[in-house]
CSV table of C-alpha atoms in Angstrom, one decimal:
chain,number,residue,atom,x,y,z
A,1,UNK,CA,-17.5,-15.3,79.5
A,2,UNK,CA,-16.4,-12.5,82.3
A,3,UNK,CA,-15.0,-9.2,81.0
A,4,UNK,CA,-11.6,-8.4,81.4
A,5,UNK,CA,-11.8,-5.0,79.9
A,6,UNK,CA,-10.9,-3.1,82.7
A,7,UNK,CA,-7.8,-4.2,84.4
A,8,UNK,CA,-6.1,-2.7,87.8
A,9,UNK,CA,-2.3,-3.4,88.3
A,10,UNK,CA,-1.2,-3.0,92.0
A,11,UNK,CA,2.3,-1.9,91.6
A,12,UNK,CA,4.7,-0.5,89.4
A,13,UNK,CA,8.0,-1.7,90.1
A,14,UNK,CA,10.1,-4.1,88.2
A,15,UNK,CA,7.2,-6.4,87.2
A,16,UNK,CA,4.5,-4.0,87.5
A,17,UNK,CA,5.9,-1.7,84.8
A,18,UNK,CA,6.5,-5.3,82.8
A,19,UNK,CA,3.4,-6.4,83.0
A,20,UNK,CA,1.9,-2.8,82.1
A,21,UNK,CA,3.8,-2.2,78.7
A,22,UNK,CA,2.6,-5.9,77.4
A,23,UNK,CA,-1.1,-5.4,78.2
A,24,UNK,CA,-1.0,-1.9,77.1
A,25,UNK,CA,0.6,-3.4,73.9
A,26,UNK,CA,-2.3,-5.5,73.6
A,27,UNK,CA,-4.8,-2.4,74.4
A,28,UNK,CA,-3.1,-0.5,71.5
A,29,UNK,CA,-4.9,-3.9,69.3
A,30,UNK,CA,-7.8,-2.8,69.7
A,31,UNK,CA,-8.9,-5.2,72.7
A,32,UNK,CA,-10.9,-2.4,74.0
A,33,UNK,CA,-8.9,-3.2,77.6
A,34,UNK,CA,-8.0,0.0,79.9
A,35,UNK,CA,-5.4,-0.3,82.6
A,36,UNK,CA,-5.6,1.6,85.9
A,37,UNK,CA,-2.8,1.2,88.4
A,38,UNK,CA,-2.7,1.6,92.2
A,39,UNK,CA,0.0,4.0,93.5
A,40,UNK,CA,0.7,5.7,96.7
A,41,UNK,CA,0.7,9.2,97.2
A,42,UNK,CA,4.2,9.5,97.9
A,43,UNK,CA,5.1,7.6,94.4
A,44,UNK,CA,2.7,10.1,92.9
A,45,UNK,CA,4.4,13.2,93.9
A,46,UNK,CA,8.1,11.9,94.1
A,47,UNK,CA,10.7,14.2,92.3
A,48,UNK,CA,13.0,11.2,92.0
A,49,UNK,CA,13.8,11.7,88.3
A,50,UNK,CA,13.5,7.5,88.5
A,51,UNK,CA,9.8,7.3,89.6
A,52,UNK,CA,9.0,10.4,87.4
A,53,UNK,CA,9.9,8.5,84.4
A,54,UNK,CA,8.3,5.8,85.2
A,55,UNK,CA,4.8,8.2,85.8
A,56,UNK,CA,6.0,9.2,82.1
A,57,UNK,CA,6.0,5.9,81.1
A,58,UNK,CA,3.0,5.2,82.4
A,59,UNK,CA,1.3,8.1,80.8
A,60,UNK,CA,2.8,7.5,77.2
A,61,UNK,CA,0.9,3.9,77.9
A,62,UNK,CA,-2.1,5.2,78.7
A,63,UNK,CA,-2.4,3.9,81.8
A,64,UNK,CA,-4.9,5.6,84.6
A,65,UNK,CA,-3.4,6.2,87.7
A,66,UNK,CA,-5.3,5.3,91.5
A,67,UNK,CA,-4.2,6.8,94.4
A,68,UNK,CA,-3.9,4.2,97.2
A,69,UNK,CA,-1.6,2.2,100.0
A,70,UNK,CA,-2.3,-1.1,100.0
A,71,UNK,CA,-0.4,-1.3,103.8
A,72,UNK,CA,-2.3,1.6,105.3
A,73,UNK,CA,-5.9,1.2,103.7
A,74,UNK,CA,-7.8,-1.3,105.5
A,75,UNK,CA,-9.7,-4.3,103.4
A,76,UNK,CA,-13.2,-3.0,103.2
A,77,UNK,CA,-11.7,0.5,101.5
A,78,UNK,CA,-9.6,-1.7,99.4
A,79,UNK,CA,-12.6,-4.1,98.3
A,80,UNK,CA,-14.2,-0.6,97.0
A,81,UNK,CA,-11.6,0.4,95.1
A,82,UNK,CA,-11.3,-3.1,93.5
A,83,UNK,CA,-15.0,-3.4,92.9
A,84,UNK,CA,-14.8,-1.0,89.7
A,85,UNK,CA,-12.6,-3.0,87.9
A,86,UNK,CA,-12.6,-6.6,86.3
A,87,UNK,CA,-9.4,-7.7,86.8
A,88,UNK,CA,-6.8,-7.1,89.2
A,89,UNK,CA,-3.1,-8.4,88.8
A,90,UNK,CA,-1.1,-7.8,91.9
A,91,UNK,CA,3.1,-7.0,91.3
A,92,UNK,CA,3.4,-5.6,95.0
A,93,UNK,CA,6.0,-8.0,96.1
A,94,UNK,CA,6.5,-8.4,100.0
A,95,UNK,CA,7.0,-5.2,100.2
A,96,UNK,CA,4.0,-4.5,102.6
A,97,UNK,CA,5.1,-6.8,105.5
A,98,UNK,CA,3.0,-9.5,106.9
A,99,UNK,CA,-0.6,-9.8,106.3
A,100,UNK,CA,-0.4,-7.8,103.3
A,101,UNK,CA,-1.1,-10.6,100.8
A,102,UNK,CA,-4.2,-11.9,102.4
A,103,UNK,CA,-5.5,-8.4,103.1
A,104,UNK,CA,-5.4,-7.8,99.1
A,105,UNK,CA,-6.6,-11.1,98.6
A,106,UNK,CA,-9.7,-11.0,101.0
A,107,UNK,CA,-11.0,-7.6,99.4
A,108,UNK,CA,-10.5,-8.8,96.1
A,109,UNK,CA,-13.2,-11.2,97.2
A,110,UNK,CA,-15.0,-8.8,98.7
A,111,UNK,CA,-15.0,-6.3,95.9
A,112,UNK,CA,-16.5,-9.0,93.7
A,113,UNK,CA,-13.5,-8.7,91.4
A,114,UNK,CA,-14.0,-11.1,88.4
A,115,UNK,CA,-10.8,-12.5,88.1
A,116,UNK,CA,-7.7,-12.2,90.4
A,117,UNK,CA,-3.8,-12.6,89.8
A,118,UNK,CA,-2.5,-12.5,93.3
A,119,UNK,CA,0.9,-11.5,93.7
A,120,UNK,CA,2.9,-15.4,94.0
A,121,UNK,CA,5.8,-14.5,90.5
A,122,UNK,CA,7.8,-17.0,92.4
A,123,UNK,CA,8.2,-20.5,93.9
A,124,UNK,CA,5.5,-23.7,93.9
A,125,UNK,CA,4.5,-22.8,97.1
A,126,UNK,CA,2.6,-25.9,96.9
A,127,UNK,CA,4.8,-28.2,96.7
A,128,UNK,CA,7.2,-25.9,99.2
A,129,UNK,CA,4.7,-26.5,102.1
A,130,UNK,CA,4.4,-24.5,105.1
A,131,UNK,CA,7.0,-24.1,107.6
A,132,UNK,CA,9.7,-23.6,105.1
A,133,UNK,CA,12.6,-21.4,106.2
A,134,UNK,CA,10.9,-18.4,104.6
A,135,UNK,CA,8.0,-17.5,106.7
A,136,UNK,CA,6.4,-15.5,104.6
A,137,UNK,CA,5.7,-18.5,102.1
A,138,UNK,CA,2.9,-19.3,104.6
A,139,UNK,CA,1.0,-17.2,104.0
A,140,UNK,CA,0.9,-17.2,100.3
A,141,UNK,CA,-0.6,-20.4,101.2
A,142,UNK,CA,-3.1,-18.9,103.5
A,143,UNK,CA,-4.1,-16.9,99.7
A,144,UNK,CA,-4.6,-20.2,98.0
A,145,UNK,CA,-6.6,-21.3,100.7
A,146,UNK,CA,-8.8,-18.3,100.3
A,147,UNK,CA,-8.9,-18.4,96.5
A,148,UNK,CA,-9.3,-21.8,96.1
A,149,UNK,CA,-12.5,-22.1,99.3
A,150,UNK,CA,-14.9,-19.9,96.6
A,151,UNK,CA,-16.0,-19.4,93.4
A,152,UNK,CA,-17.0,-16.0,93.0
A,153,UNK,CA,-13.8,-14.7,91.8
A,154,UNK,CA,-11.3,-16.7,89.4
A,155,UNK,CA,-7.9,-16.5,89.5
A,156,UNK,CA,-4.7,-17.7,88.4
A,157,UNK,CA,-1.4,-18.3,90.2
A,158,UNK,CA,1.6,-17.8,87.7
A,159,UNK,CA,4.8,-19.7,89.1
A,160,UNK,CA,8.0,-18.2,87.4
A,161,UNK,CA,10.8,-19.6,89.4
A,162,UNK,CA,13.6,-16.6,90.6
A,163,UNK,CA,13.1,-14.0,89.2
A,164,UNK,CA,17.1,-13.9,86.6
A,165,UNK,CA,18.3,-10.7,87.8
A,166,UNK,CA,17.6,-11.5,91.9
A,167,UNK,CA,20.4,-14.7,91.1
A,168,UNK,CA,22.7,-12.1,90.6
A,169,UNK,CA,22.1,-9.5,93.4
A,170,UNK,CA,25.3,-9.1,95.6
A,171,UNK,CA,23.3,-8.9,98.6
A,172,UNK,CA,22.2,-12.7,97.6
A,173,UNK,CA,25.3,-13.7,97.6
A,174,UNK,CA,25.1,-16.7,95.3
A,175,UNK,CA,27.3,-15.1,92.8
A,176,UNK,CA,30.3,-13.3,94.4
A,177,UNK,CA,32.1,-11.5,90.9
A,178,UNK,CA,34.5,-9.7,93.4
A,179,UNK,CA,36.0,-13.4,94.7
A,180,UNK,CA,34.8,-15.0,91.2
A,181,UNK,CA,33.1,-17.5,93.1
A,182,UNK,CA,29.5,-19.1,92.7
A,183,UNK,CA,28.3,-20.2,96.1
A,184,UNK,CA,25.7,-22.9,95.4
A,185,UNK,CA,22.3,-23.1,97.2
A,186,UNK,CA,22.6,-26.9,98.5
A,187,UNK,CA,24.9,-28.4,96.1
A,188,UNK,CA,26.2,-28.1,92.7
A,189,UNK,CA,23.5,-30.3,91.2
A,190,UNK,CA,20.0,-28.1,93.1
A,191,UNK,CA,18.1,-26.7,90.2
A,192,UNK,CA,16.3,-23.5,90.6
A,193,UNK,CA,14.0,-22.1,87.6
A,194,UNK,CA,14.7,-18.6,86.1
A,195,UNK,CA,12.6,-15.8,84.7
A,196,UNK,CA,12.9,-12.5,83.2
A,197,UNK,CA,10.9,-10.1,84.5
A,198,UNK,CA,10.0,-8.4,80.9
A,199,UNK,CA,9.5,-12.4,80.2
A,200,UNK,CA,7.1,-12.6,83.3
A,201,UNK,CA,4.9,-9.5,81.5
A,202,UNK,CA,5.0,-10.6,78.8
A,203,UNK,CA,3.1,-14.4,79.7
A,204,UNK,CA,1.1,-12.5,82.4
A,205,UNK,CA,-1.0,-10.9,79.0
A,206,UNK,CA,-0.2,-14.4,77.3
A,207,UNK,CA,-2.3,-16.1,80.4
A,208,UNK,CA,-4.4,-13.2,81.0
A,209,UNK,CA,-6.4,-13.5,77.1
A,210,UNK,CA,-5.5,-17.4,76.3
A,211,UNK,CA,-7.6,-19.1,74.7
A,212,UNK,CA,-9.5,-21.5,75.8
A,213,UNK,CA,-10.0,-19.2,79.4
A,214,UNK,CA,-7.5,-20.4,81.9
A,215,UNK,CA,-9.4,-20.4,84.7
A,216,UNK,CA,-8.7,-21.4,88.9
A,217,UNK,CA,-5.2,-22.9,88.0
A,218,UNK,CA,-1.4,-22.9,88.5
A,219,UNK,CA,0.4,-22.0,86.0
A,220,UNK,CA,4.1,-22.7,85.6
A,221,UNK,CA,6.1,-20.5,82.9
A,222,UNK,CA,10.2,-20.4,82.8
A,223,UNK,CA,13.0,-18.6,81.5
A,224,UNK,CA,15.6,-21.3,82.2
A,225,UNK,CA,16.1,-24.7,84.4
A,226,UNK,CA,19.4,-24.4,85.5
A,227,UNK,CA,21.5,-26.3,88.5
A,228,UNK,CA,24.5,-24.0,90.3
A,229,UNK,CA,26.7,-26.1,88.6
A,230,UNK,CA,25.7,-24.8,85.5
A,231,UNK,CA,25.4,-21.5,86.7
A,232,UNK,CA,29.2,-21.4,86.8
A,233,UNK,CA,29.8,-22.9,83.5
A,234,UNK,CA,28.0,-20.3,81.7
A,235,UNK,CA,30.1,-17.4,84.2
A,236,UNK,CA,32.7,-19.2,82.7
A,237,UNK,CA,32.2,-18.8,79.1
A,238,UNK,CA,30.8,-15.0,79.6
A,239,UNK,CA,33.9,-14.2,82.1
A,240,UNK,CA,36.7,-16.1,80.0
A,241,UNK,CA,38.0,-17.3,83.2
A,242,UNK,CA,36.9,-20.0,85.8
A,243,UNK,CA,34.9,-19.6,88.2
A,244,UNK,CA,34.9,-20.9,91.9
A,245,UNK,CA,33.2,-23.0,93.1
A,246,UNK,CA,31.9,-23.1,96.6
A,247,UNK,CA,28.4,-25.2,97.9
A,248,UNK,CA,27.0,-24.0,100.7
A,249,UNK,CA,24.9,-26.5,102.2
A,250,UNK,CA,22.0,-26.6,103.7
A,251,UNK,CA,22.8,-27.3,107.1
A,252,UNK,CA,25.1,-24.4,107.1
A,253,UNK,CA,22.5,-22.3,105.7
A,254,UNK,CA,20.0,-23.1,108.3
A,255,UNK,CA,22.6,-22.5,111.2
A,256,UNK,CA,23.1,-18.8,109.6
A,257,UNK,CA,19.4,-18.1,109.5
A,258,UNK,CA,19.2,-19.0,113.3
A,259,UNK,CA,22.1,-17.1,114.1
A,260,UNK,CA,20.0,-13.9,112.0
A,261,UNK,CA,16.3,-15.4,111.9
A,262,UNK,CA,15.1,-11.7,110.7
A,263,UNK,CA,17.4,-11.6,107.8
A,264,UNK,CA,15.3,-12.1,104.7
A,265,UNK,CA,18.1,-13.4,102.4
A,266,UNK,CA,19.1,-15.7,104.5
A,267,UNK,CA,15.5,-17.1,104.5
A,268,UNK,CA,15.7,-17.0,100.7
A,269,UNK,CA,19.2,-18.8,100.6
A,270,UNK,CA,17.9,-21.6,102.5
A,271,UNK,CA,14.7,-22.4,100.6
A,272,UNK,CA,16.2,-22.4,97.8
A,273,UNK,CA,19.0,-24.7,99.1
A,274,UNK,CA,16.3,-27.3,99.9
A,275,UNK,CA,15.5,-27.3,95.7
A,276,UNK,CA,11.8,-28.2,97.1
A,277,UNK,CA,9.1,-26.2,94.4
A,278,UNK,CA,11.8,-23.8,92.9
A,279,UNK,CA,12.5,-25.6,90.0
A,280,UNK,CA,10.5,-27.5,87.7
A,281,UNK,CA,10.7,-28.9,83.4
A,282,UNK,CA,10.7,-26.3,81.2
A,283,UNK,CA,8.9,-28.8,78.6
A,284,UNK,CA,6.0,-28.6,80.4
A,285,UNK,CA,5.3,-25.2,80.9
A,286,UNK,CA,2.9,-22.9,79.3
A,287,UNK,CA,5.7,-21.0,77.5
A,288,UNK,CA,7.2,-24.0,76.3
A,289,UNK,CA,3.7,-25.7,75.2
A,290,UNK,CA,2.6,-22.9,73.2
A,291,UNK,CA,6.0,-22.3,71.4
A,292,UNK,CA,6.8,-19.0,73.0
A,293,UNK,CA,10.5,-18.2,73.3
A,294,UNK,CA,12.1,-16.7,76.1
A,295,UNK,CA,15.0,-15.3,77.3
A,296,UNK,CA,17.2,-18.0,78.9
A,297,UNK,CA,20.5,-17.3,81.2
A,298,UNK,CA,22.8,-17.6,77.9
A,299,UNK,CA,21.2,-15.2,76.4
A,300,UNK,CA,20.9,-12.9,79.7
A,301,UNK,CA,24.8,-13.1,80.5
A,302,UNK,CA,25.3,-11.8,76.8
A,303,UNK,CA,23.1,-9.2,77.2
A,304,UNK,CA,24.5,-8.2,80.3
A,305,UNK,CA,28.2,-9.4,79.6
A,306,UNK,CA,29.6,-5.9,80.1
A,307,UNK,CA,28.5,-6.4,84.1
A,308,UNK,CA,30.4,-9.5,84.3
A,309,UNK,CA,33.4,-9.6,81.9
C-alpha cells in the first residue's frame, strides 16, 4: 500500500481551508500524516486581516506552508515541488485561467506523486461532454484523459455537485432576494446536486483514508438533490412569504451567453440549465452508502435564515 503520510494541499480558499481542518483533524489521531500547503508569496505576506487569519488558522493546524504560484511556475518547477510529497489534493479553483489544470496535472505525473486529487469539486464532467457552454469543462476532460492514459500516479475525482453557497451568489443570479424571485436554470423540474463546502472536506479525508483504498475512480458525494422548483419551496418556508417564480430557459440562456461569450456566469447558467451531469441520486453516493450525514439545503437555509428572512 502507497503512503499518504505527507499530503500537499494547493490552495487555501473556501475548500482548501475545509479540506485542511478535516485532515489535520485526522493528523491530531495519531495517523502520523503532515500537511504542507502551496501559497503564493503575495498570500504569504498579505496584511489583509482575512488572509492573516487564515495563515493563523493554518498555523494553530499545523500545517507547513510552501511558497509557490501555480500560474507563474512552469511544470517541470512544479513537478519538483510535488515530488517530495505523497499526496497532493488540488482546491485551486479556475482561478489560474486556462491551461492551469493540466499544467498541475502533468507535473503531478511528472513529480511521481503517488496519488493525485485534481481539482474537479464540481459537475460529472463525464457525462457533461465537451463542447458544453462552459469552456473550461474541456479541459477538465483533457485531466482525465491524462490521469486515466497511466498508472504511475492514482487518483480520484470527487464530483460534489454546486457547491450550496454558489446557488445563492447574487452575481448568479438564480436566487434574486431583492425581487423574491427564483429564476430557474431550464425549468422548474432541472435538478442540480448541492454541497457544502465544510461537507466537501470533510468526505475529501473520508475518501482520502477509506478503507478498502479507493483507487483510479469517480467518486460522487452530495449535500442535497434538489430541482428549482424545490428551491423555492424551501425559500418559501425560511422567507414566510412566496417566492416568484421565473424559468429561464435554455434557449434564452444560450442567446445571453452569445450576446457576452466571455462572461463566466453566464457559461455557468447555461450548463446548468441543460441538467446534463450536475445532478445525480443521493442514494448512491459514497456519503449516502457509508451512512455519513450531511448538511442538506433545509438545514443550510436555517442556518443561514437571518440572510434570507
Amino acid at each position: 500500500m502507497m503512503n499518504d503520510k505527507a499530503i500537499l494541499v494547493l490552495g487555501a480558499g473556501q475548500l482548501g481551508m475545509a479540506v485542511l481542518r478535516h485532515l489535520a483533524a485526522r493528523a491530531r489521531q495519531g495517523a502520523g500524516v503532515t500537511l504542507s500547503v502551496l501559497l503564493r508569496a503575495a498570500t504569504i505576506a498579505s496584511s489583509d486581516p482575512a488572509k492573516q487569519q487564515d495563515l493563523a488558522d493554518l498555523d494553530a493546524l499545523g500545517v507547513r506552508i510552501v511558497q509557490g504560484d501555480l500560474a507563474a511556475l512552469s511544470s517541470a518547477e512544479l513537478a519538483a515541488s510535488f515530488g517530495r510529497f505523497d499526496t497532493v489534493i488540488s482546491c485551486t479553483g479556475f482561478v489560474g485561467g486556462p491551461g492551469v489544470q493540466r499544467k498541475i496535472a502533468r507535473a503531478a505525473l511528472d513529480g511521481g506523486v503517488g496519488r493525485f486529487i485534481p481539482w474537479q469539486f464540481g459537475v460529472d464532467y463525464d457525462v457533461i461532454g465537451r463542447g458544453s457552454p462552459q469552456d473550461l469543462f474541456d479541459e477538465q476532460l483533457d485531466v482525465r484523459d491524462m490521469l486515466r492514459a497511466q498508472e504511475r500516479t492514482e487518483w480520484i475525482i470527487i464530483s460534489t455537485g454546486m457547491f450550496t453557497s454558489f446557488l445563492f451568489e447574487p452575481a448568479f443570479g438564480v436566487v434574486d432576494l431583492a425581487a423574491n424571485t427564483v429564476n430557474a436554470l431550464g425549468s422548474l423540474d432541472t435538478a442540480v446536486t448541492l454541497t457544502t463546502a465544510d461537507d466537501i472536506g470533510a468526505l475529501t479525508a473520508d475518501i482520502l483514508f477509506a478503507e478498502p483504498r479507493i483507487v483510479n475512480d469517480v467518486v460522487h458525494i452530495a449535500g442535497d438533490t434538489v430541482t428549482y422548483g424545490e428551491i423555492a419551496d424551501a425559500l418559501d418556508r425560511v422567507r414566510g412569504v412566496k417566492v416568484r417564480r421565473h424559468v429561464w430557459t435554455v434557449p434564452a440562456l444560450k442567446d445571453q451567453l452569445a450576446a457576452d461569450p466571455d462572461n463566466s456566469m453566464r457559461k455557468y447558467r447555461a450548463v446548468f440549465a441543460e441538467g446534463r451531469g450536475v445532478a445525480w441520486d443521493q442514494k448512491q453516493t459514497f456519503n449516502a452508502r457509508r451512512g455519513i450525514a450531511v448538511c442538506g439545503l433545509d438545514q443550510w437555509l436555517d442556518d443561514h435564515a437571518t440572510a434570507f428572512g
